Amino acid sequence: MLLISCPNCGSRDETEFHYGGQAHVAYPENPNALNDREWAEFLFYRDNTKGAFAERWLHSTGCRQWFNMLRDTVTYEIQAIYPMGTARPDAAPPAPESGTASTAPDSTTTGTAAPSIAATSIATSSAPASTTAPEGATK
Amino acid sequence: MADLLPEHPDFLWRNPEPKSSYDAVIVGGGGHGLATAYFLAKNHGMTNIAVLEKGWLAGGNMARNTTIIRSNYLWDESAAIYEHALKLWEVLPEELEYDFLFSQRGVMNLAHTLGDVRESMRRVGANKLNGVDAEWLDPQQVKELCPILNISDNIRYPVMGATYQPRAGIAKHDHVAWAFARKCDELGVDIIQNCEVTGFVKDGNRVVGVKTNQGTINTEKVGLCAAGHSSVLAEMAGFRLPIQSHPLQALVSELHEPVHPTVVMSNHVHVYVSQAHKGELVMGAGVDSYNGYGQRGSFHVIEHQMAAAVELFPIFARAHVLRTWGGIVDTTLDASPIVGTTPVENMFVNCGWGTGGFKGTPAAGLTFAHTIATGTPHELNKPFALERFETGALIDEHGAAAVAH
């Protein structure tokens, strides 16, 4: 069960939401101009990304509002939640592997922790309500 | 001192190093990949071929499915390919010289609404016209065939009848894979495990090699049999597939005395259950709504499925769940597979079997091998071409497939 942070209602169980598939797929500006191949692309072809994926969700039993989410399709970690109509934020940096902990001088970690777990809390500045799935992030 | 461990039983296949080149390479060592290699060798004399498996043999969906085999699909194209698969299932134990316990105990698809009843009766009629064994059962006949089913009116969705296919059943999935693997090996096919494909070598628009973590392998032809990871491979090769990958979960109970003589599926309340030879109740749950590659899903999907199971089978209330797991299924929008050529020359794809690929294993192998060997599709898989998404000739099997495919 994902714990999803609705921009309007706060953290709620996944069962309150409906999935809306890939985000940022615009209706063709001039459908009549499309050939069969292009129309098939619009109707049937969606990205099936392994990794960070921008997708739409509807808080159907709450505020009934749509929003976008950037989620990792392998770990199921929710990396960012952002409004419809805004651009996709950059993917959160991948979880640091051993020996590659952040060396950024403006690291927000306190410095008391072991270096190997530093930088796990970095969120992109354009991700106002990023959250983490409770059972995710095993990878 | 403890006794020495017993000798390992005979290995069913070699574990060869990859050669520098093959006539054909199959990507994916699950049921479909192994069946394809088997039919390439047996029917087309192509024995200088390899099956590449990124993990261990048959450790993906072949290890995770609920082993249901049936052919009662609505449309002519589907009935033809699935019925051909069922006919192959009936002869394969002898042909592969391996008894994988194919048990034709019948499959019931329950109807719980008037809409279900009409759709089910229509499907029985269509099945009969296509030579697929099918009959309509009223609730009393349902009860006679499966006494533990609750057919009372006093439940949320009473059983209003069922379609029944007597020749359908279950088989031991691991043994099916091992049976194919052993025969492939005997015919000279190299099965290479722990060999992950990382890219393709192309000459213009023609594939000429496969890059792997064990080096580059030259090949004249490539067949993709990677189920949930088909999109990832297609992207490496430079084309797209109309596939969405979802987690699909299943579970087993602890062992019980035989209580469940057949296979019962209900699309409406969503459960499908059989009892394995060993005694576990094997149940399938639903797909998670979101795209996922994590081979696990959300627990509320399991809860939903268990609620349906306990209402239909009250005696299951005291059974304990032993294990739940997930696999990654490659779904298409018309719930039918894609078997055929791709935009890349000499590269072929077998995918989109979604939630129901196990039953199709022999027909997928037969038709995909034909497609790879001859460069053109077999009669049975011609309608399942990638081009149907452009022509609009979709094969809408949501009714017969749903998630309980």
Coordinates of C-alpha atoms in Angstrom, one line a residue:
Chain A
M1 CA 0.0 0.0 0.0
L2 CA 1.4 3.3 -1.0
L3 CA 1.1 6.3 1.3
I4 CA 0.3 9.2 -1.1
S5 CA 0.6 12.8 -0.1
C6 CA -2.4 14.5 -1.8
P7 CA -1.5 18.2 -2.4
N8 CA -4.9 19.2 -1.0
C9 CA -5.7 16.6 1.7
G10 CA -2.3 15.3 3.0
S11 CA -1.2 11.8 3.3
R12 CA -3.8 9.1 2.5
D13 CA -3.8 5.4 1.7
E14 CA -3.4 4.4 -1.9
T15 CA -7.0 2.9 -1.9
E16 CA -8.4 6.4 -1.9
F17 CA -6.8 7.2 -5.3
H18 CA -7.2 6.1 -8.9
Y19 CA -4.3 5.7 -11.3
G20 CA -4.3 7.8 -14.5
G21 CA -1.3 6.5 -16.3
Q22 CA 1.5 8.4 -18.0
A23 CA 1.4 12.2 -17.4
H24 CA 2.2 14.9 -20.0
V25 CA 0.5 13.2 -22.9
A26 CA -1.3 16.0 -24.8
Y27 CA -4.2 15.6 -27.0
P28 CA -3.0 16.1 -30.6
E29 CA -3.4 19.7 -31.7
N30 CA -4.7 18.7 -35.0
P31 CA -6.0 15.1 -35.0
N32 CA -7.1 15.2 -38.6
A33 CA -3.5 15.7 -39.6
L34 CA -2.2 12.5 -38.0
N35 CA -1.6 9.4 -40.1
D36 CA -2.6 5.9 -38.7
R37 CA 0.8 5.4 -37.2
E38 CA 0.7 8.7 -35.3
W39 CA -2.9 8.1 -34.2
A40 CA -1.9 4.7 -32.9
E41 CA 0.9 6.2 -31.0
F42 CA -1.5 8.6 -29.3
L43 CA -4.2 6.0 -28.6
F44 CA -2.2 2.9 -27.6
Y45 CA 1.5 3.7 -27.0
R46 CA 2.6 5.0 -23.6
D47 CA 6.0 5.0 -22.0
N48 CA 6.6 1.9 -19.8
T49 CA 9.6 3.3 -18.0
K50 CA 11.6 1.2 -15.6
G51 CA 12.7 3.8 -13.1
A52 CA 11.5 7.4 -12.5
F53 CA 8.1 7.8 -14.2
A54 CA 5.8 10.8 -14.4
E55 CA 2.2 9.7 -13.9
R56 CA -1.3 11.1 -13.1
W57 CA -3.3 10.2 -10.0
L58 CA -6.8 11.2 -8.9
H59 CA -7.8 11.5 -5.3
S60 CA -11.2 10.0 -6.1
T61 CA -12.5 9.5 -2.6
G62 CA -11.1 12.8 -1.2
C63 CA -10.8 16.1 -3.0
R64 CA -11.5 14.5 -6.4
Q65 CA -8.6 16.5 -7.9
W66 CA -6.0 15.3 -10.3
F67 CA -2.3 15.7 -9.7
N68 CA 1.0 14.5 -11.1
M69 CA 3.5 12.2 -9.4
L70 CA 7.1 11.2 -10.1
R71 CA 7.5 7.7 -8.9
D72 CA 10.1 5.0 -9.3
T73 CA 8.5 2.0 -10.9
V74 CA 11.1 -0.4 -9.4
T75 CA 11.3 0.8 -5.8
Y76 CA 7.8 2.4 -5.9
E77 CA 9.3 5.4 -4.0
I78 CA 7.4 8.6 -4.6
Q79 CA 9.9 11.2 -5.6
A80 CA 7.8 14.3 -6.2
I81 CA 4.2 15.4 -6.3
Y82 CA 3.3 18.4 -8.4
P83 CA 0.3 20.1 -10.0
M84 CA -1.3 19.3 -13.3
G85 CA -0.1 21.6 -16.0
T86 CA 3.4 22.2 -14.6
A87 CA 6.5 20.7 -16.0
R88 CA 8.0 17.5 -14.7
P89 CA 10.6 18.1 -12.0
D90 CA 14.0 16.6 -12.4
A91 CA 14.1 13.0 -11.1
A92 CA 15.4 12.8 -7.5
P93 CA 19.0 11.8 -7.4
P94 CA 19.4 8.0 -7.3
A95 CA 20.1 6.5 -3.9
P96 CA 23.8 6.8 -3.2
E97 CA 25.7 3.7 -3.7
S98 CA 28.5 2.9 -1.3
G99 CA 31.4 5.2 -1.7
T100 CA 29.4 7.8 -3.7
A101 CA 27.8 9.7 -0.8
S102 CA 27.2 13.3 -1.4
T103 CA 30.2 15.6 -1.3
A104 CA 28.2 18.7 -1.9
P105 CA 29.2 21.5 0.5
D106 CA 25.6 22.5 1.1
S107 CA 24.5 19.1 2.2
T108 CA 21.6 19.4 4.6
T109 CA 22.6 16.4 6.7
T110 CA 24.0 17.2 10.1
G111 CA 27.3 15.5 9.6
T112 CA 27.0 13.3 12.6
A113 CA 25.6 10.4 10.6
A114 CA 27.9 7.9 8.9
P115 CA 28.8 9.2 5.5
S116 CA 27.3 6.2 3.8
I117 CA 23.8 7.3 4.6
A118 CA 24.2 11.0 3.8
A119 CA 22.2 12.7 1.1
T120 CA 19.3 10.3 1.2
S121 CA 17.0 13.2 2.1
I122 CA 17.7 15.4 -0.8
A123 CA 14.6 16.6 -2.5
T124 CA 14.4 18.7 -5.6
S125 CA 13.4 22.3 -5.0
S126 CA 10.5 22.0 -7.4
A127 CA 9.0 19.1 -5.4
P128 CA 7.1 20.8 -2.6
A129 CA 5.4 17.7 -1.3
S130 CA 7.6 14.9 -1.9
T131 CA 7.1 11.9 0.2
T132 CA 8.3 8.3 0.5
A133 CA 6.3 5.1 0.3
P134 CA 6.5 3.5 3.7
E135 CA 7.3 0.0 2.5
G136 CA 9.3 1.1 -0.5
A137 CA 12.9 1.9 -1.0
T138 CA 14.5 -1.5 -0.4
K139 CA 16.7 -1.0 -3.3
Chain B
M1 CA 30.4 -36.4 11.6
A2 CA 27.3 -35.8 9.7
D3 CA 26.7 -37.9 6.7
L4 CA 27.8 -36.6 3.4
L5 CA 25.1 -34.9 1.4
P6 CA 23.6 -37.2 -1.3
E7 CA 24.7 -36.9 -4.8
H8 CA 23.1 -34.2 -6.9
P9 CA 20.5 -35.7 -9.2
D10 CA 21.3 -35.7 -12.9
F11 CA 21.3 -32.2 -14.3
L12 CA 18.6 -31.6 -16.9
W13 CA 20.7 -29.2 -19.0
R14 CA 24.2 -28.0 -19.5
N15 CA 25.4 -24.6 -18.4
P16 CA 27.6 -23.7 -21.4
E17 CA 29.6 -20.5 -22.0
P18 CA 28.1 -18.4 -24.7
K19 CA 29.6 -19.0 -28.2
S20 CA 30.6 -15.9 -30.2
S21 CA 27.8 -16.4 -32.7
Y22 CA 24.5 -18.2 -33.2
D23 CA 21.9 -18.5 -35.9
A24 CA 19.3 -17.1 -33.5
V25 CA 19.2 -15.8 -30.0
I26 CA 16.1 -16.0 -27.8
V27 CA 16.1 -13.4 -25.0
G28 CA 14.3 -14.7 -22.0
G29 CA 14.6 -18.2 -20.5
G30 CA 11.0 -18.6 -19.3
G31 CA 8.4 -20.9 -20.6
H32 CA 7.8 -19.0 -23.8
G33 CA 11.5 -18.6 -24.6
L34 CA 12.2 -22.3 -23.9
A35 CA 9.2 -23.4 -25.9
T36 CA 10.3 -21.2 -28.8
A37 CA 13.8 -22.6 -28.8
Y38 CA 12.4 -26.1 -28.6
F39 CA 10.2 -25.6 -31.7
L40 CA 13.0 -23.8 -33.6
A41 CA 15.1 -26.9 -33.1
K42 CA 12.5 -29.5 -33.6
N43 CA 10.3 -28.1 -36.4
H44 CA 12.9 -25.9 -38.2
G45 CA 16.2 -27.7 -37.6
M46 CA 17.7 -24.6 -36.0
T47 CA 19.9 -26.1 -33.3
N48 CA 22.8 -23.5 -33.4
I49 CA 20.7 -21.2 -31.1
A50 CA 20.9 -19.8 -27.6
V51 CA 18.4 -18.9 -24.9
L52 CA 19.7 -16.0 -22.8
E53 CA 18.2 -15.6 -19.3
K54 CA 19.2 -12.7 -17.1
G55 CA 18.4 -14.6 -13.8
W56 CA 17.8 -18.3 -13.4
L57 CA 15.9 -20.5 -15.7
A58 CA 12.1 -20.0 -15.5
G59 CA 12.4 -17.7 -12.4
G60 CA 10.1 -15.0 -13.7
N61 CA 6.5 -15.3 -14.4
M62 CA 6.9 -19.0 -15.2
A63 CA 7.6 -19.5 -11.5
R64 CA 4.9 -17.1 -10.4
N65 CA 1.7 -17.9 -12.3
T66 CA -1.3 -19.9 -11.1
T67 CA -0.8 -22.6 -13.8
I68 CA -4.4 -22.4 -15.2
I69 CA -4.7 -23.8 -18.7
R70 CA -7.9 -23.2 -20.7
S71 CA -9.0 -22.1 -24.2
N72 CA -12.5 -20.7 -23.8
Y73 CA -11.9 -17.3 -25.4
L74 CA -14.5 -15.4 -27.2
W75 CA -13.1 -14.4 -30.6
D76 CA -12.1 -16.7 -33.4
E77 CA -8.4 -15.6 -33.4
S78 CA -8.0 -16.2 -29.7
A79 CA -10.0 -19.5 -29.6
A80 CA -7.8 -20.7 -32.5
I81 CA -4.4 -20.0 -30.8
Y82 CA -5.4 -21.0 -27.3
E83 CA -7.2 -24.2 -28.4
H84 CA -4.1 -25.1 -30.4
A85 CA -2.1 -24.5 -27.2
L86 CA -4.5 -26.8 -25.3
K87 CA -4.2 -29.5 -27.9
L88 CA -0.4 -29.3 -27.6
W89 CA -0.6 -29.5 -23.8
E90 CA -2.5 -32.8 -24.3
V91 CA 0.4 -34.3 -26.2
L92 CA 3.5 -32.6 -24.7
P93 CA 4.1 -34.8 -21.7
E94 CA 4.6 -37.7 -24.1
E95 CA 6.5 -35.6 -26.7
L96 CA 8.9 -34.1 -24.1
E97 CA 9.1 -37.5 -22.2
Y98 CA 8.3 -35.7 -18.9
D99 CA 5.2 -36.0 -16.9
F100 CA 4.5 -32.5 -15.7
L101 CA 1.2 -33.5 -14.2
F102 CA -1.2 -31.8 -16.7
S103 CA -4.5 -32.4 -14.9
Q104 CA -7.6 -31.8 -17.0
R105 CA -9.9 -31.2 -14.0
G106 CA -12.0 -28.6 -15.8
V107 CA -12.3 -24.8 -15.3
M108 CA -15.4 -23.0 -14.2
N109 CA -15.9 -19.3 -14.9
L110 CA -18.7 -18.1 -12.6
A111 CA -21.4 -15.6 -13.5
H112 CA -22.7 -13.3 -10.8
T113 CA -24.9 -10.8 -12.7
L114 CA -27.4 -10.8 -15.5
G115 CA -24.7 -9.2 -17.6
D116 CA -22.3 -12.0 -16.7
V117 CA -24.9 -14.6 -17.6
R118 CA -25.5 -13.2 -21.0
E119 CA -21.8 -12.7 -21.8
S120 CA -21.0 -16.2 -20.5
M121 CA -23.8 -17.9 -22.6
R122 CA -22.6 -16.0 -25.6
R123 CA -19.1 -17.2 -25.0
V124 CA -20.2 -20.8 -24.6
G125 CA -22.0 -20.5 -28.0
A126 CA -18.9 -19.0 -29.6
N127 CA -16.7 -21.7 -28.1
K128 CA -18.8 -24.5 -29.5
L129 CA -18.7 -23.0 -33.0
N130 CA -14.9 -22.9 -32.7
G131 CA -14.7 -26.5 -31.6
V132 CA -13.8 -25.6 -28.0
D133 CA -15.5 -27.7 -25.4
A134 CA -17.8 -25.5 -23.3
E135 CA -21.1 -25.8 -21.5
W136 CA -23.3 -23.7 -19.4
L137 CA -24.0 -24.8 -15.8
D138 CA -26.8 -23.7 -13.6
P139 CA -26.1 -23.1 -9.9
Q140 CA -27.1 -26.6 -8.9
Q141 CA -24.7 -28.1 -11.5
V142 CA -22.0 -25.8 -10.2
K143 CA -22.6 -27.1 -6.7
E144 CA -22.4 -30.7 -7.9
L145 CA -19.1 -30.2 -9.6
C146 CA -17.6 -28.2 -6.8
P147 CA -19.4 -28.9 -3.5
I148 CA -17.5 -26.4 -1.4
L149 CA -18.8 -23.4 -3.4
N150 CA -21.4 -21.3 -1.7
I151 CA -24.3 -20.9 -4.1
S152 CA -26.7 -19.4 -1.6
D153 CA -28.7 -16.3 -2.5
N154 CA -27.6 -14.7 0.7
I155 CA -24.3 -13.3 -0.4
R156 CA -23.4 -10.0 -2.1
Y157 CA -23.0 -11.5 -5.6
P158 CA -24.8 -14.9 -5.7
V159 CA -23.6 -17.5 -8.2
M160 CA -26.0 -17.4 -11.1
G161 CA -24.3 -20.1 -13.1
A162 CA -21.0 -20.8 -14.8
T163 CA -19.3 -21.7 -18.0
Y164 CA -17.4 -24.9 -17.8
Q165 CA -14.6 -26.3 -20.0
P166 CA -13.9 -29.9 -19.0
R167 CA -10.6 -30.2 -20.9
A168 CA -9.1 -27.2 -19.1
G169 CA -7.0 -27.7 -16.0
I170 CA -3.6 -27.1 -14.4
A171 CA 0.0 -28.3 -14.7
K172 CA 3.2 -28.1 -12.7
H173 CA 4.7 -25.0 -14.0
D174 CA 8.3 -25.5 -13.0
H175 CA 8.3 -29.0 -14.4
V176 CA 6.9 -27.7 -17.7
A177 CA 10.0 -25.3 -18.0
W178 CA 12.4 -28.1 -17.0
A179 CA 10.8 -30.5 -19.6
F180 CA 11.3 -27.9 -22.4
A181 CA 14.8 -27.1 -21.1
R182 CA 15.9 -30.7 -21.1
K183 CA 14.7 -31.3 -24.6
C184 CA 16.2 -28.1 -25.9
D185 CA 19.5 -29.1 -24.4
E186 CA 19.3 -32.6 -26.0
L187 CA 18.7 -30.9 -29.3
G188 CA 21.8 -28.8 -28.9
V189 CA 20.4 -25.5 -27.8
D190 CA 22.6 -23.5 -25.4
I191 CA 20.7 -22.3 -22.3
I192 CA 22.8 -19.5 -20.8
Q193 CA 21.7 -18.3 -17.4
N194 CA 22.8 -15.1 -15.5
C195 CA 23.2 -13.5 -19.0
E196 CA 21.6 -10.1 -19.1
V197 CA 21.1 -8.3 -22.4
T198 CA 22.4 -4.8 -22.1
G199 CA 22.0 -3.7 -25.8
F200 CA 21.8 -4.7 -29.4
V201 CA 24.2 -4.4 -32.3
K202 CA 22.6 -3.1 -35.4
D203 CA 23.8 -2.7 -39.0
G204 CA 21.5 0.0 -40.3
N205 CA 18.1 -1.2 -39.3
R206 CA 19.1 -4.9 -39.1
V207 CA 20.0 -6.5 -35.8
V208 CA 23.3 -8.4 -36.0
G209 CA 24.3 -9.0 -32.4
V210 CA 23.3 -8.9 -28.7
K211 CA 25.4 -7.2 -26.1
T212 CA 25.3 -9.0 -22.7
N213 CA 27.1 -8.9 -19.4
Q214 CA 28.9 -12.0 -20.7
G215 CA 30.1 -10.3 -23.9
T216 CA 28.7 -9.6 -27.3
I217 CA 27.1 -12.4 -29.2
N218 CA 26.7 -12.2 -33.0
T219 CA 23.4 -13.5 -34.3
E220 CA 21.4 -13.4 -37.4
K221 CA 18.0 -13.3 -35.7
V222 CA 16.8 -12.2 -32.3
G223 CA 13.5 -13.3 -30.6
L224 CA 12.3 -11.3 -27.6
C225 CA 10.4 -13.4 -25.0
A226 CA 10.8 -11.1 -21.9
A227 CA 7.2 -10.6 -20.8
G228 CA 7.1 -7.7 -18.3
H229 CA 10.5 -6.4 -19.5
S230 CA 9.7 -6.4 -23.2
S231 CA 9.4 -2.6 -23.3
V232 CA 12.9 -2.2 -21.8
L233 CA 14.4 -4.5 -24.5
A234 CA 12.4 -2.7 -27.3
E235 CA 13.7 0.6 -26.1
M236 CA 17.3 -0.7 -26.3
A237 CA 16.6 -1.9 -29.9
G238 CA 15.0 1.4 -30.8
F239 CA 11.3 0.8 -31.1
R240 CA 8.2 1.1 -28.8
L241 CA 5.6 -1.5 -27.8
P242 CA 2.0 -0.7 -26.7
I243 CA 2.7 -2.5 -23.4
Q244 CA 2.2 -1.4 -19.8
S245 CA 3.9 -3.5 -17.1
H246 CA 2.0 -4.1 -13.9
P247 CA 2.6 -6.2 -10.7
L248 CA 0.2 -9.2 -10.5
Q249 CA 0.0 -11.1 -7.2
A250 CA -0.9 -14.6 -6.2
L251 CA -0.7 -16.6 -3.0
V252 CA -0.9 -20.1 -1.6
S253 CA -2.3 -21.5 1.6
E254 CA -0.7 -24.2 3.7
L255 CA -1.3 -27.8 2.6
H256 CA -4.8 -29.3 2.9
E257 CA -6.5 -32.6 2.2
P258 CA -8.1 -32.5 -1.3
V259 CA -11.2 -30.3 -1.0
H260 CA -11.3 -28.6 -4.3
P261 CA -11.8 -30.8 -7.3
T262 CA -11.7 -28.3 -10.2
V263 CA -10.6 -24.8 -11.0
V264 CA -13.0 -21.9 -10.2
M265 CA -12.6 -18.4 -11.6
S266 CA -14.7 -15.4 -11.0
N267 CA -14.0 -12.2 -12.8
H268 CA -16.8 -10.3 -11.1
V269 CA -15.8 -10.7 -7.5
H270 CA -12.3 -11.4 -8.6
V271 CA -10.8 -14.6 -7.4
Y272 CA -9.4 -17.7 -9.2
V273 CA -8.5 -20.8 -7.2
S274 CA -7.4 -24.3 -7.6
Q275 CA -5.8 -26.9 -5.4
A276 CA -2.3 -27.9 -6.3
H277 CA -1.4 -31.6 -6.4
K278 CA 0.6 -31.2 -3.2
G279 CA -2.5 -29.7 -1.4
E280 CA -2.0 -25.9 -1.3
L281 CA -4.9 -23.7 -2.4
V282 CA -3.5 -21.6 -5.2
M283 CA -5.2 -18.3 -5.7
G284 CA -4.7 -15.4 -8.0
A285 CA -5.2 -11.8 -7.0
G286 CA -5.5 -8.7 -9.1
V287 CA -3.0 -6.4 -10.8
D288 CA -2.0 -3.3 -9.0
S289 CA -3.3 -0.3 -10.9
Y290 CA 0.0 1.4 -11.3
N291 CA 2.9 0.6 -13.6
G292 CA 5.5 -1.4 -11.7
Y293 CA 8.6 -3.6 -12.2
G294 CA 9.0 -4.4 -8.5
Q295 CA 7.7 -8.0 -8.6
R296 CA 5.6 -7.1 -5.6
G297 CA 2.3 -5.3 -5.1
S298 CA 0.1 -3.8 -2.5
F299 CA -1.5 -5.9 0.3
H300 CA -4.9 -4.4 -0.2
V301 CA -5.1 -6.2 -3.5
I302 CA -4.6 -9.5 -1.6
E303 CA -7.2 -8.6 1.0
H304 CA -9.7 -7.8 -1.7
Q305 CA -9.1 -11.2 -3.3
M306 CA -9.3 -13.0 0.0
A307 CA -12.6 -11.4 0.9
A308 CA -14.1 -12.8 -2.4
A309 CA -12.5 -16.2 -1.8
V310 CA -14.0 -16.6 1.7
E311 CA -17.4 -15.5 0.6
L312 CA -17.5 -18.0 -2.3
F313 CA -15.7 -20.8 -0.3
P314 CA -16.7 -20.4 3.4
I315 CA -14.4 -23.3 4.4
F316 CA -11.4 -21.3 3.3
A317 CA -11.9 -18.9 6.3
R318 CA -9.7 -21.1 8.5
A319 CA -7.0 -21.6 6.0
H320 CA -3.8 -19.8 6.5
V321 CA -1.9 -17.9 3.9
L322 CA 1.5 -19.4 3.5
R323 CA 3.1 -17.1 0.9
T324 CA 2.2 -14.2 -1.4
W325 CA 4.3 -13.0 -4.3
G326 CA 4.1 -10.9 -7.4
G327 CA 5.2 -11.0 -11.0
I328 CA 5.4 -8.4 -13.7
V329 CA 2.8 -8.8 -16.4
D330 CA 2.9 -7.1 -19.8
T331 CA -0.6 -5.9 -20.6
T332 CA -2.0 -4.6 -23.9
L333 CA -5.1 -2.5 -24.3
D334 CA -7.0 -5.3 -26.0
A335 CA -5.9 -8.0 -23.6
S336 CA -4.4 -10.0 -26.5
P337 CA -0.7 -10.9 -27.1
I338 CA 1.7 -9.5 -29.7
V339 CA 3.6 -12.2 -31.6
G340 CA 5.3 -11.2 -34.8
T341 CA 7.8 -9.0 -36.6
T342 CA 9.1 -5.6 -35.3
P343 CA 10.2 -2.4 -37.0
V344 CA 13.8 -3.8 -36.6
E345 CA 14.8 -6.2 -39.3
N346 CA 15.5 -9.8 -38.1
M347 CA 14.1 -8.9 -34.6
F348 CA 10.9 -10.6 -33.5
V349 CA 8.8 -10.1 -30.5
N350 CA 6.5 -12.3 -28.4
C351 CA 4.9 -10.3 -25.6
G352 CA 1.7 -8.9 -24.3
W353 CA 0.4 -12.1 -22.9
G354 CA -0.3 -10.1 -19.8
T355 CA -2.0 -12.0 -17.0
G356 CA -2.4 -15.3 -18.9
G357 CA 0.8 -16.3 -20.7
F358 CA 1.3 -19.7 -19.0
K359 CA -1.6 -21.4 -20.8
G360 CA -0.4 -20.1 -24.2
T361 CA 3.2 -21.4 -23.7
P362 CA 3.2 -24.2 -26.3
A363 CA 1.3 -22.1 -29.0
A364 CA 3.5 -19.1 -28.4
G365 CA 6.6 -21.3 -28.8
L366 CA 5.2 -23.0 -31.9
T367 CA 4.1 -19.8 -33.7
F368 CA 7.0 -17.6 -32.6
A369 CA 9.5 -20.2 -33.8
H370 CA 7.8 -20.3 -37.1
T371 CA 7.9 -16.5 -37.3
I372 CA 11.6 -16.4 -36.5
A373 CA 12.6 -19.3 -38.8
T374 CA 10.6 -18.2 -41.8
G375 CA 10.4 -14.4 -41.3
T376 CA 6.7 -14.5 -41.7
P377 CA 4.0 -15.3 -39.1
H378 CA 2.2 -18.6 -38.7
E379 CA -1.5 -18.7 -39.6
L380 CA -2.3 -18.7 -35.9
N381 CA -0.3 -15.6 -34.9
K382 CA -0.9 -13.6 -38.0
P383 CA -3.8 -11.7 -36.3
F384 CA -1.7 -10.9 -33.3
A385 CA 0.7 -8.6 -35.2
L386 CA 2.0 -5.4 -33.8
E387 CA 0.4 -3.6 -36.8
R388 CA -3.1 -4.3 -35.4
F389 CA -2.8 -1.2 -33.3
E390 CA -2.5 0.9 -36.5
T391 CA -5.1 -1.0 -38.6
G392 CA -7.6 -1.1 -35.7
A393 CA -8.1 -4.8 -36.1
L394 CA -7.9 -5.3 -32.3
I395 CA -8.8 -8.6 -30.6
D396 CA -10.8 -7.5 -27.6
E397 CA -10.6 -10.3 -25.1
H398 CA -11.3 -8.3 -21.9
G399 CA -14.4 -10.4 -21.4
A400 CA -12.8 -13.8 -21.6
A401 CA -9.5 -12.6 -20.1
A402 CA -10.1 -9.8 -17.6
V403 CA -7.4 -10.0 -15.1
A404 CA -8.1 -13.6 -14.4
H405 CA -6.7 -14.4 -17.7

